[in-house]
Amino acid sequence: MAKLAPSTDGSYGNKSGWEAVGYDDRHSSIEGFANFHEFQVGGITFAPSVGQLKTVPGKLDQPQSGYRSSFDKKDEFATSGYYSVKLKDYAVLAELTATKRVGFHRYTFPKTDAANIIFNIGHVMGESGPVVDAEVNYDKQSVWGYVVTNPVYVQKYQPGATVKMYFFAELSKLPKSYGTFQDSVIFKEKKTIQGKGAGVFLRFDTKTDESITIKTGLSYTSVDNARLNLQQEAKDLTFDQAKTEALKTWNNELGRILVEGGKEADRVKFYTGLYHALLGRGLASDINGAYPKNDGSVGQIALNAQGKPIHQHYNTDAIWGAFWNLTQLWSIAYPDYYNDWVQSQLLVYRDAGWLGDGIANSKYVSGVGTNFTGLAIAAAYNVGIRNYDTNFAYEAVRKNELESRGRIPGAGKLDVGVFVDKGYSPYIQDNTGSPELLTTGSPFGASHTLEYAFSAAAAAQYAKSLGRDADYRKLHELSAAWKGLYDPSTKFMRPKDSLGKFIPNFNPYQPWRGFQEGNAWQYTFYVPHVPQELVKLVGKDLFNQRLDSIFTVSQKNVFGGGTHIDAFAGIESLYNHGNQPNLHISWLFYFSGRPDLSQKWVRAISNEFYGTDPIHGYGYGQDEDQGQLGAWYVLSGIGLFDVRSLTTENPAFQIGAPLFDKVTIQLPKTLRKNKFTIQVKKTDPDSFYVGQVRLNNKPWTGWQLPFEQLVKGGVMTVHLKSSASTN
């Protein structure tokens, strides 16, 4: 929950709700340090300054117009669980660390009689959206309050709902003076203030290199629970102790997948990607199990015999495409988190009647207007993650895939009714400005049809496992809906209108006409549940030729949008690694008899799309979506990936070429008894073609590793060769 970070432009907000905002590596001034960072959630900002009191952050291009400060990159340091920077304008060293629900700020000041700490609570921060209300209170060495916001995606999918953030902060020193402010209007010696723009300032005398520490309990339910979180997690912790504990926690979590050998740059990419994947979806419940309910009230998670919640509740960005990265990663090394994620979704379903693709404080924030939560829950069940009411979960999944009556905007998939009735979602033009809310079809009807077919396949397997035969037959039938969109004359997936006719003036490069955030070149390969059937339909030779040429051409454009910094830069291209719809297709050659081509292109994407410098981290400004692109690199880096997202009857990974000499997957014994090790033997350092595979020192035929083998533990040895033809 406590995701402290510097903000360079968070106060600017993000007009459409999806733009990247908060910290931009190209900026050279910092406007403060926010405690909350989630999809559609952000706020509770603190900032130190020296000298004249300013209560607005100021403009990026005019740092002196507010309390923001310039900084140099050489004075900035970040690792998992700790951040520090020297604020040049004030000669203040700012440091951040955290426990799960408590943020620690330490500001080291110069000698001055005008050291300020600003608590800017009532303003937009990052993705939080417009502020509806705020309150800040001060007494002695404590500051507390809340902010209520109305994020863009909450407005879109659950009009009238809001997101609330609470805090209770304790300072290590008593200020010499204090006051409140509303924007730039200052009220000296006043202890409480309410309304938009509200904040508190404290002023201190400091000696040379004197540090003032703030411990901040955070909560989405109440100030009292924020204080409780602070007391139970950090009452006696110093900043340095919290920093040590944070590093230990991250090392334990990251260490569940230990990679050794290979190139240092690849290890940097790997653990950066894993860090992002684990950081992505943040804690939303308190230490006592209180959590924010969908209707704005406070719910209570059941407690175990020790008085602790039986699971945690999490915020989550939409799961669109996350089955090709995050959920597979969770299955491999974080089944405990995956189980809690399912429980979180079921809490919202129980409270509000529908699964939500994305949730912010349990409010619906569907993202792209579809809903893959059913698929992700079905996949969890399929790999044995079942520490919840599995029949209740199935009820939620079934409703998500098949029912339209009374469906609310927040549930997404509002055209699922016509999909079930017609066997496809028709392409219709949108004249409303809200295409996500249409029910008789969609301007993205073709991509919806392909997506819903995949989701139905996953739900069908769930139904089959539970003996729900009638449901299985219906869902299995819907899983074949993709076939109706295949146009044999062009050999592309092509949108159909409400009469069932292919749309005219078809251009396979054109995005947004039938396809969401992509085009026909990209979406024609979207049959992940039965890729071998797509290969058969297109023809193996043409399939391989077309797909291989796509990557050959795309390589010239860094497998996406080139060096243009924009989340949608690659949307009109042949292949776009910077967005979700394509993330499985480099692995499709396994199903067309050419696994060597998958190995070639997966390695090329890993080497070229991913970088280690700030601007070229994941492509150039691409759509990371809370760890998804990072998780893709992690899976490819260990050489395990499933196009079908572990949704088939016998879930298995395609075996790729690991980037490292040794990979050890070892979970706490309470989660999984045995470790799974991947040993890599190479003919030369840059080998990436998979030759012989051995499992527990016995020859392993085929190119798939059953999921159950990974869970059992053992040693898989992968021999890599320097060319596809050598033995």
XYZ file of C-alpha atoms in Angstrom:
727
model
C 0.000 0.000 0.000
C 2.836 2.386 0.844
C 4.401 3.089 -2.546
C 6.440 6.173 -1.885
C 8.085 7.851 -4.847
C 9.219 11.222 -6.147
C 6.804 13.124 -8.348
C 7.917 15.401 -11.167
C 4.555 16.038 -12.855
C 1.889 14.290 -10.777
C 0.171 17.586 -9.995
C -0.618 17.955 -13.691
C -2.951 14.944 -13.518
C -3.793 12.905 -16.613
C -6.666 14.093 -18.748
C -7.711 10.724 -20.217
C -6.976 8.636 -17.141
C -4.438 6.349 -18.823
C -1.484 8.619 -19.595
C 1.761 7.949 -17.744
C 2.136 10.602 -15.051
C 4.027 10.985 -11.797
C 7.722 10.576 -12.488
C 9.380 11.232 -15.844
C 13.097 10.583 -16.162
C 13.444 13.487 -18.589
C 12.365 16.009 -15.963
C 14.838 17.866 -13.759
C 12.709 19.045 -10.843
C 10.749 17.256 -8.118
C 7.490 18.574 -6.693
C 7.228 16.285 -3.694
C 6.880 12.693 -2.559
C 3.529 10.933 -2.820
C 2.644 7.981 -0.578
C -0.019 6.302 -2.756
C 0.585 5.069 -6.317
C -1.893 2.735 -8.024
C -3.918 2.562 -11.206
C -6.401 5.465 -10.756
C -5.069 6.114 -7.247
C -2.477 8.638 -6.137
C -1.943 11.233 -3.447
C -0.984 12.247 0.088
C 2.082 14.248 -0.924
C 4.805 15.593 1.366
C 7.563 18.034 0.413
C 10.458 19.662 2.270
C 11.681 23.184 1.517
C 13.885 25.869 3.041
C 13.249 29.610 3.218
C 10.150 31.362 1.950
C 7.028 29.267 2.481
C 5.337 28.262 -0.761
C 2.272 26.010 -0.750
C 1.822 25.203 -4.444
C 4.183 22.849 -6.320
C 4.885 25.228 -9.204
C 5.475 24.540 -12.890
C 7.991 22.173 -14.444
C 9.492 24.937 -16.551
C 9.379 27.445 -13.671
C 10.628 25.621 -10.545
C 10.806 28.861 -8.558
C 7.046 29.342 -8.983
C 6.396 26.850 -6.194
C 8.052 24.607 -3.643
C 9.436 22.136 -6.202
C 13.212 21.780 -6.374
C 15.686 21.010 -9.133
C 17.896 17.910 -8.827
C 20.756 16.189 -10.638
C 20.668 12.560 -11.715
C 24.025 11.989 -10.045
C 22.388 12.868 -6.714
C 19.602 10.319 -7.122
C 19.660 6.697 -5.963
C 16.988 4.006 -6.114
C 16.741 0.342 -5.230
C 13.954 -1.950 -4.103
C 12.530 -0.473 -0.923
C 14.639 2.711 -0.799
C 15.013 5.999 -2.693
C 17.093 9.107 -2.068
C 17.723 12.404 -3.838
C 19.429 15.708 -3.067
C 17.060 18.637 -3.586
C 19.491 21.217 -4.969
C 17.463 24.356 -4.320
C 17.232 23.606 -0.606
C 20.331 21.483 0.080
C 17.948 18.868 1.529
C 18.572 15.126 1.303
C 15.218 13.361 0.896
C 15.008 9.601 1.607
C 12.084 7.200 1.349
C 11.405 3.666 2.543
C 8.350 1.701 3.666
C 6.713 -1.255 5.323
C 3.575 -2.701 3.701
C 1.256 0.061 4.922
C 3.598 2.662 6.427
C 5.638 5.205 4.510
C 8.873 6.580 5.966
C 10.209 9.976 4.856
C 13.526 11.311 6.147
C 14.503 14.845 5.256
C 18.009 15.990 6.216
C 18.191 19.797 6.334
C 21.006 22.332 6.405
C 21.383 24.733 9.348
C 18.414 27.088 9.065
C 15.592 28.780 10.955
C 13.249 28.198 8.024
C 12.994 24.447 7.407
C 9.518 23.646 6.058
C 7.579 20.412 5.604
C 4.466 20.730 3.447
C 1.604 18.235 3.616
C -0.179 18.788 0.299
C -3.287 16.632 0.621
C -6.146 18.278 -1.284
C -4.693 18.314 -4.792
C -4.656 16.027 -7.818
C -1.682 13.669 -7.722
C -0.891 11.306 -10.570
C -3.906 9.276 -11.649
C -6.150 10.321 -8.764
C -8.395 12.581 -10.816
C -10.215 15.666 -9.543
C -10.305 16.184 -5.776
C -13.823 16.113 -4.328
C -12.918 16.834 -0.707
C -9.996 16.753 1.700
C -9.232 17.362 5.345
C -5.941 17.879 7.174
C -5.372 18.171 10.906
C -2.292 18.943 13.025
C -1.510 18.555 16.722
C 1.913 18.407 18.442
C 3.917 15.914 16.367
C 1.068 14.378 14.378
C -0.669 15.228 11.102
C -3.665 13.299 9.811
C -6.500 13.502 7.337
C -7.895 12.240 4.055
C -8.516 13.103 0.424
C -11.481 12.045 -1.718
C -10.891 11.853 -5.469
C -12.862 11.081 -8.601
C -10.533 9.313 -11.059
C -11.358 9.332 -14.772
C -11.936 5.593 -15.047
C -14.135 5.562 -11.938
C -16.215 8.337 -13.512
C -16.476 6.268 -16.695
C -17.370 2.897 -15.212
C -19.015 3.746 -11.889
C -20.386 7.295 -12.055
C -20.796 8.897 -8.646
C -18.260 6.651 -6.917
C -15.074 8.061 -5.405
C -11.685 6.897 -4.159
C -10.669 7.829 -0.612
C -7.176 7.854 0.887
C -6.437 8.300 4.602
C -3.213 8.916 6.515
C -1.881 9.382 10.010
C 1.664 10.792 10.237
C 4.013 11.114 13.197
C 7.056 13.392 13.126
C 10.306 12.933 15.024
C 10.448 16.610 16.020
C 8.043 19.263 17.304
C 7.800 22.223 14.914
C 8.343 25.781 16.111
C 5.336 26.994 14.100
C 2.551 25.620 11.983
C -0.453 26.493 9.884
C -2.808 25.373 7.165
C -3.301 26.453 3.585
C -5.793 26.297 0.769
C -3.844 26.427 -2.468
C -1.695 29.567 -2.069
C -3.722 31.105 0.787
C -1.955 30.586 4.132
C -3.581 30.441 7.592
C -0.914 30.678 10.276
C -1.390 28.952 13.632
C -4.494 27.157 12.363
C -4.635 23.392 13.058
C -7.356 22.060 10.786
C -8.707 22.752 7.326
C -11.152 21.075 4.969
C -11.858 21.267 1.253
C -10.115 21.069 -2.093
C -6.582 22.427 -2.028
C -6.209 21.798 1.712
C -2.850 21.247 3.371
C -0.732 21.766 6.481
C 2.736 23.284 6.813
C 5.201 22.889 9.656
C 8.316 25.049 10.238
C 11.446 24.048 12.158
C 14.824 25.306 13.284
C 17.436 22.775 12.200
C 21.122 22.246 12.830
C 23.566 21.268 10.093
C 22.589 17.847 8.685
C 19.694 17.447 11.103
C 17.157 14.851 10.000
C 13.410 14.930 10.550
C 11.604 11.626 10.029
C 7.924 11.174 9.195
C 6.216 7.816 9.723
C 2.941 7.686 7.827
C 0.300 5.052 8.357
C -1.874 4.694 5.261
C -5.353 3.300 4.750
C -8.215 3.268 2.273
C -10.822 2.892 5.037
C -10.245 5.394 7.879
C -7.794 7.585 9.784
C -8.174 5.209 12.739
C -7.033 2.271 10.610
C -4.187 4.348 9.204
C -3.076 4.931 12.812
C -3.531 1.228 13.602
C -1.420 0.245 10.596
C 1.278 2.639 11.798
C 1.239 1.313 15.357
C 1.242 -2.368 14.459
C 3.752 -2.239 11.601
C 6.143 0.519 12.573
C 5.671 1.767 16.131
C 9.239 1.010 17.197
C 10.937 0.971 13.776
C 13.553 3.567 12.918
C 14.016 4.704 9.326
C 17.179 2.631 8.949
C 15.525 -0.455 10.434
C 12.575 -0.059 8.052
C 14.993 0.321 5.129
C 16.826 -2.869 6.151
C 13.535 -4.752 6.501
C 12.301 -3.468 3.130
C 15.452 -4.646 1.370
C 15.178 -8.015 3.110
C 11.526 -8.362 2.082
C 12.291 -7.524 -1.538
C 15.281 -9.868 -1.624
C 13.094 -12.693 -0.338
C 10.391 -12.022 -2.923
C 12.731 -11.441 -5.857
C 14.820 -14.396 -4.711
C 12.030 -16.848 -5.403
C 13.504 -16.859 -8.909
C 17.288 -16.847 -8.667
C 19.162 -16.391 -11.931
C 22.901 -16.904 -12.183
C 25.409 -16.336 -14.969
C 24.662 -14.805 -18.321
C 25.182 -11.119 -19.057
C 25.016 -8.501 -16.331
C 22.710 -6.317 -18.468
C 20.284 -9.240 -18.770
C 20.269 -9.733 -15.002
C 19.523 -6.008 -14.579
C 16.641 -6.276 -17.054
C 15.410 -9.451 -15.399
C 15.205 -8.161 -11.837
C 13.899 -4.766 -12.938
C 11.116 -6.587 -14.774
C 10.413 -8.847 -11.812
C 10.400 -5.862 -9.438
C 7.848 -4.075 -11.610
C 5.726 -7.212 -11.907
C 5.575 -7.591 -8.125
C 5.110 -3.885 -7.437
C 2.222 -3.553 -9.847
C -0.934 -4.419 -7.950
C -0.890 -2.976 -4.446
C -2.368 -3.855 -1.083
C -5.766 -2.307 -0.354
C -6.731 -3.914 2.982
C -5.626 -2.902 6.477
C -3.677 -4.967 8.957
C -6.939 -5.846 10.729
C -8.629 -7.019 7.510
C -10.746 -3.910 6.926
C -11.085 -3.085 3.244
C -12.895 -0.493 1.083
C -16.106 -1.931 -0.362
C -17.488 -1.135 -3.772
C -20.366 0.905 -2.323
C -18.019 3.155 -0.348
C -18.523 1.489 3.005
C -15.949 -0.574 4.902
C -15.904 -4.360 4.688
C -14.175 -6.945 6.852
C -12.147 -9.901 5.626
C -12.601 -13.000 7.805
C -9.908 -13.616 10.430
C -8.115 -16.855 11.224
C -7.571 -18.401 14.654
C -4.603 -16.070 15.221
C -6.767 -13.030 14.531
C -5.169 -12.271 11.169
C -7.029 -11.817 7.865
C -7.285 -15.063 5.874
C -6.212 -13.144 2.757
C -5.291 -9.643 1.643
C -7.244 -7.373 -0.685
C -5.512 -5.743 -3.669
C -6.059 -2.955 -6.134
C -5.474 -4.014 -9.709
C -5.197 -2.542 -13.146
C -7.231 -4.393 -15.775
C -6.005 -7.926 -16.471
C -6.123 -7.334 -20.270
C -3.204 -9.323 -21.683
C -1.799 -10.146 -18.247
C -2.350 -13.868 -18.880
C 0.709 -13.716 -21.171
C 2.919 -12.481 -18.386
C 1.664 -11.721 -14.880
C -0.631 -14.662 -14.174
C 1.885 -17.145 -15.575
C 4.582 -15.592 -13.395
C 2.293 -15.735 -10.370
C 1.584 -19.404 -11.123
C 5.286 -20.190 -11.300
C 6.546 -18.359 -8.224
C 3.807 -16.396 -6.436
C 0.761 -18.672 -6.060
C 0.018 -17.056 -2.685
C -0.375 -13.674 -4.341
C -2.409 -15.181 -7.204
C -4.760 -16.753 -4.654
C -5.208 -13.392 -2.889
C -5.842 -11.736 -6.240
C -8.671 -14.204 -6.904
C -10.070 -13.557 -3.420
C -9.962 -9.810 -4.085
C -11.978 -10.237 -7.253
C -14.484 -12.444 -5.456
C -14.901 -9.865 -2.671
C -15.985 -7.324 -5.262
C -18.226 -9.885 -6.947
C -19.856 -10.730 -3.612
C -20.320 -7.049 -2.729
C -21.444 -5.681 -6.093
C -22.646 -8.643 -8.155
C -20.150 -8.581 -11.023
C -16.468 -9.273 -11.539
C -14.466 -6.161 -12.348
C -11.573 -6.261 -14.784
C -9.751 -3.564 -12.853
C -10.509 -2.342 -9.350
C -9.382 0.768 -7.467
C -10.494 0.591 -3.836
C -13.012 -1.984 -5.100
C -14.481 0.583 -7.507
C -14.755 -0.601 -11.102
C -12.028 0.755 -13.396
C -12.324 -1.584 -16.357
C -9.627 -0.012 -18.486
C -10.382 -1.057 -22.060
C -13.965 -2.108 -21.418
C -13.497 -5.856 -21.722
C -13.105 -8.290 -18.816
C -10.586 -11.119 -18.619
C -10.974 -11.721 -14.896
C -12.921 -14.900 -15.616
C -10.066 -16.289 -17.678
C -7.504 -15.452 -14.994
C -9.597 -17.111 -12.265
C -10.173 -20.179 -14.461
C -6.420 -20.441 -15.084
C -5.726 -20.209 -11.344
C -8.106 -23.090 -10.685
C -6.568 -25.005 -13.568
C -3.075 -24.933 -12.031
C -4.265 -25.902 -8.563
C -4.573 -22.466 -6.945
C -7.857 -23.122 -5.151
C -7.802 -21.780 -1.595
C -11.211 -20.139 -1.984
C -14.791 -21.221 -2.624
C -14.247 -22.750 -6.068
C -17.959 -23.187 -6.817
C -18.644 -19.555 -5.937
C -15.700 -18.553 -8.123
C -17.135 -20.604 -10.984
C -20.481 -18.849 -10.575
C -18.676 -15.510 -10.965
C -16.738 -16.726 -14.004
C -19.817 -18.157 -15.685
C -21.762 -14.947 -15.164
C -18.879 -12.935 -16.573
C -18.736 -15.001 -19.749
C -22.412 -15.606 -20.504
C -24.731 -13.079 -18.889
C -25.775 -9.651 -20.087
C -29.018 -8.941 -18.246
C -28.466 -6.136 -15.760
C -24.777 -5.998 -16.610
C -23.256 -2.808 -15.253
C -20.637 -0.637 -17.008
C -17.970 -1.593 -14.481
C -18.221 -5.257 -15.437
C -17.071 -4.464 -18.967
C -17.956 -6.738 -21.888
C -21.277 -4.978 -22.348
C -21.556 -6.565 -25.794
C -21.234 -10.099 -24.411
C -24.982 -10.609 -24.848
C -24.845 -10.138 -28.603
C -21.690 -12.272 -28.691
C -23.517 -15.147 -26.994
C -26.597 -14.731 -29.213
C -24.905 -14.258 -32.589
C -21.600 -16.017 -31.987
C -19.687 -12.797 -32.643
C -19.730 -9.126 -31.671
C -20.671 -7.019 -34.708
C -18.630 -4.046 -35.798
C -20.690 -0.904 -35.273
C -19.595 2.693 -35.368
C -19.624 4.686 -32.149
C -21.379 8.037 -32.110
C -21.500 8.371 -28.340
C -17.868 8.895 -27.368
C -18.184 5.967 -24.974
C -17.625 2.829 -27.090
C -17.151 0.708 -23.955
C -20.834 1.169 -23.082
C -22.369 -0.110 -26.320
C -24.379 -3.351 -26.110
C -25.385 -4.289 -29.682
C -21.811 -4.547 -30.900
C -18.675 -2.470 -30.730
C -16.300 -0.455 -32.898
C -13.894 -3.147 -31.622
C -16.241 -6.017 -32.406
C -13.614 -8.215 -34.074
C -11.073 -8.023 -31.272
C -13.855 -8.529 -28.726
C -14.980 -11.661 -30.565
C -11.460 -13.083 -30.509
C -10.981 -12.176 -26.861
C -14.334 -13.538 -25.722
C -13.656 -16.786 -27.588
C -10.389 -17.252 -25.690
C -12.061 -16.380 -22.404
C -14.890 -18.833 -23.137
C -12.329 -21.590 -23.747
C -10.792 -21.020 -20.328
C -14.201 -20.978 -18.646
C -15.156 -24.139 -20.554
C -12.229 -25.978 -19.028
C -13.288 -24.760 -15.561
C -16.835 -25.979 -16.228
C -15.536 -29.340 -17.397
C -13.418 -29.744 -14.265
C -16.483 -29.148 -12.080
C -18.739 -31.432 -14.111
C -20.917 -28.599 -15.443
C -21.560 -30.352 -18.737
C -24.220 -28.040 -20.211
C -22.097 -24.981 -19.473
C -19.081 -26.719 -20.920
C -20.851 -27.390 -24.204
C -22.070 -23.787 -24.513
C -18.703 -22.254 -23.624
C -16.832 -24.664 -25.865
C -19.110 -23.703 -28.747
C -18.417 -19.993 -28.121
C -14.682 -20.650 -28.005
C -14.844 -21.379 -31.747
C -16.283 -17.930 -32.535
C -12.948 -16.840 -34.036
C -13.547 -19.070 -37.056
C -16.410 -16.873 -38.230
C -14.133 -13.860 -38.565
C -11.484 -15.556 -40.681
C -11.668 -14.263 -44.240
C -10.124 -16.873 -46.577
C -9.820 -14.335 -49.402
C -7.408 -12.144 -47.415
C -6.351 -14.729 -44.810
C -6.949 -12.124 -42.093
C -9.399 -11.843 -39.247
C -11.923 -9.341 -40.571
C -14.707 -7.519 -38.720
C -18.305 -8.377 -39.564
C -21.271 -6.036 -39.467
C -24.613 -6.691 -37.774
C -25.831 -8.608 -40.814
C -22.897 -10.998 -40.652
C -21.106 -9.549 -43.681
C -17.408 -8.660 -43.768
C -16.941 -4.911 -43.597
C -15.950 -3.177 -46.873
C -12.797 -1.132 -47.540
C -10.807 -3.433 -45.296
C -7.235 -2.345 -44.502
C -5.325 -4.799 -42.272
C -3.031 -2.007 -41.038
C -5.905 0.159 -39.802
C -6.295 0.280 -36.007
C -9.467 1.149 -34.072
C -11.755 -0.129 -36.870
C -12.913 -3.436 -35.496
C -9.810 -3.829 -33.367
C -8.951 -2.257 -30.020
C -5.441 -0.838 -29.708
C -4.329 -2.855 -32.714
C -5.128 -3.958 -36.252
C -5.809 -7.089 -38.309
C -2.116 -7.849 -38.790
C -1.759 -8.068 -35.030
C -5.086 -9.647 -34.120
C -5.195 -12.333 -36.832
C -2.917 -14.403 -34.590
C -5.266 -14.041 -31.603
C -6.380 -17.655 -31.278
C -4.235 -18.590 -28.275
C -6.458 -21.413 -26.997
C -6.137 -23.493 -30.186
C -3.176 -22.053 -32.125
C -2.687 -25.298 -34.023
C -6.154 -24.871 -35.567
C -5.261 -21.387 -36.774
C -2.062 -22.759 -38.313
C -4.058 -25.440 -40.101
C -6.570 -22.908 -41.412
C -3.939 -20.509 -42.763
C -1.615 -23.274 -43.904
C 1.615 -24.078 -42.117
C 4.001 -22.716 -44.753
C 2.125 -19.456 -45.248
C 1.675 -19.091 -41.498
C 5.419 -19.424 -40.865
C 6.354 -17.247 -43.813
C 3.976 -14.459 -42.813
C 4.838 -14.510 -39.126
C 8.577 -14.666 -39.751
C 8.388 -11.742 -42.187
C 6.410 -9.731 -39.616
C 9.284 -9.996 -37.174
C 11.907 -9.346 -39.841
C 10.211 -6.069 -40.754
C 9.352 -5.147 -37.161
C 12.915 -5.574 -35.981
C 13.800 -2.403 -37.902
C 11.334 -0.521 -35.704
C 12.479 -1.975 -32.363
C 9.548 -4.434 -32.464
C 7.035 -1.662 -31.857
C 6.803 2.074 -32.329
C 10.465 2.763 -32.968
C 12.055 5.423 -30.776
C 8.897 7.546 -30.585
C 7.928 7.970 -26.933
C 4.222 7.229 -26.851
C 2.204 4.345 -25.403
C 0.416 3.850 -28.739
C 3.425 4.420 -31.016
C 3.301 0.901 -32.475
C -0.423 0.548 -32.880
C -0.415 0.669 -36.712
C 2.601 -1.592 -37.110
C 2.858 -5.274 -38.026
C 3.927 -6.212 -34.518
C 3.712 -4.127 -31.367
C 5.496 -5.497 -28.333
C 4.564 -2.353 -26.451
C 0.945 -3.432 -26.057
C -0.994 -6.513 -25.022
C -2.649 -8.085 -28.095
C 0.661 -9.263 -29.588
C 2.552 -10.564 -26.600
C 2.155 -14.263 -27.407
C 2.863 -14.394 -31.119
C 6.650 -14.735 -30.994
C 5.997 -18.089 -29.279
C 3.466 -19.297 -31.871
C 6.061 -21.042 -34.062
C 6.059 -23.884 -31.520
C 2.600 -24.758 -32.870
C 3.614 -24.527 -36.525
C 6.607 -26.849 -36.453
C 9.287 -24.152 -36.248
C 10.186 -23.657 -32.568
C 13.604 -22.449 -33.732
C 11.960 -19.309 -35.132
C 10.318 -18.632 -31.776
C 13.690 -19.009 -30.104
C 15.265 -16.621 -32.610
C 12.673 -13.873 -32.285
C 12.091 -14.143 -28.532
C 15.820 -13.639 -28.034
C 15.876 -10.712 -30.466
C 12.965 -8.998 -28.677
C 14.631 -9.583 -25.304
C 17.895 -8.089 -26.558
C 16.560 -5.169 -28.566
C 13.134 -4.074 -27.310
C 14.298 -4.168 -23.687
C 17.113 -1.919 -22.526
C 18.792 -0.748 -19.335
C 18.834 3.017 -19.821
C 15.878 5.050 -18.515
C 14.334 6.106 -21.831
C 14.821 2.717 -23.464
C 13.713 0.443 -20.657
C 10.720 -1.277 -22.242
C 10.750 -0.067 -25.805
C 10.303 3.697 -25.821
C 7.446 4.909 -23.668
C 5.442 1.722 -24.120
C 2.450 0.396 -22.206
C 4.022 -1.413 -19.264
C 0.648 -1.736 -17.480
C 1.886 -2.377 -13.962
C 4.527 -4.964 -14.654
C 3.202 -6.764 -17.727
C 6.088 -6.087 -20.106
C 8.540 -6.738 -17.300
C 6.900 -10.073 -16.534
C 7.089 -11.061 -20.218
C 10.852 -10.565 -20.064
C 11.045 -12.640 -16.870
C 9.212 -15.559 -18.493
C 11.302 -15.359 -21.651
C 14.443 -14.980 -19.559
C 13.849 -18.296 -17.789
C 12.622 -19.948 -20.992
C 9.076 -20.853 -19.918
C 5.995 -19.394 -21.595
C 2.546 -20.656 -22.498
C 0.682 -19.169 -25.462
C -2.507 -20.716 -24.032
C -1.953 -19.070 -20.639
C -2.245 -22.329 -18.683
C -5.951 -22.637 -19.522
C -5.924 -26.024 -21.295
C -6.773 -29.391 -19.795
C -3.130 -30.320 -19.261
C -1.429 -26.952 -18.785
C 2.155 -26.805 -19.978
C 4.863 -24.311 -20.906
C 6.697 -24.084 -24.187
C 10.395 -24.613 -23.401
C 12.486 -21.713 -24.631
C 16.113 -20.659 -24.325
C 16.981 -19.191 -20.905
C 19.201 -16.103 -20.859
C 21.137 -17.395 -17.857
C 23.375 -20.312 -16.917
C 21.145 -21.398 -14.054
C 17.619 -20.595 -12.901
C 16.340 -21.729 -9.496
C 12.652 -21.437 -8.646
C 12.307 -21.928 -4.907
C 9.278 -20.925 -2.875
C 8.817 -20.998 0.896
C 8.271 -24.626 1.960
C 4.736 -23.811 3.121
C 3.841 -23.003 -0.493
C 5.818 -25.585 -2.452
C 8.070 -28.292 -1.057
C 10.540 -28.776 -3.880
C 12.604 -26.365 -5.930
C 12.778 -26.483 -9.701
C 16.135 -25.818 -11.322
C 16.927 -25.089 -14.948
C 20.532 -25.797 -15.919
C 21.769 -24.399 -19.227
C 24.544 -25.874 -21.350
C 25.734 -23.797 -24.337
C 27.897 -24.367 -27.378
C 28.861 -20.668 -27.198
C 27.840 -17.717 -24.973
C 25.187 -16.392 -27.363
C 23.508 -19.702 -28.223
C 19.725 -19.539 -28.199
C 18.479 -22.547 -30.181
C 17.123 -25.311 -27.961
C 18.724 -28.683 -28.613
C 18.439 -31.575 -26.212
C 16.363 -31.257 -23.045
C 16.766 -33.544 -20.052
C 14.511 -33.755 -17.018
C 16.024 -35.241 -13.870
C 18.862 -36.564 -16.026
C 16.558 -38.395 -18.427
C 15.949 -37.372 -22.054
C 12.811 -35.256 -22.382
C 11.093 -35.477 -25.741
C 8.882 -32.726 -27.043
C 8.927 -28.982 -26.473
C 6.542 -28.657 -23.542
C 7.035 -28.795 -19.785
C 3.823 -29.805 -17.982
C 2.990 -27.399 -15.172
C 2.736 -30.325 -12.745
C 6.401 -31.175 -13.422
C 7.461 -27.698 -12.325
C 5.416 -28.038 -9.142
C 6.913 -31.465 -8.388
C 10.383 -29.976 -8.584
C 13.516 -31.358 -10.142
C 16.236 -30.362 -12.572
C 15.689 -29.569 -16.235
C 18.824 -29.299 -18.346
C 18.511 -27.314 -21.566
C 21.263 -27.637 -24.147
C 21.519 -24.553 -26.357
C 23.183 -24.654 -29.742
C 24.446 -21.890 -31.995
C 22.314 -22.670 -35.046
C 18.960 -24.277 -35.732
C 20.486 -26.955 -37.939
C 23.323 -28.273 -35.743
C 22.752 -31.321 -33.598
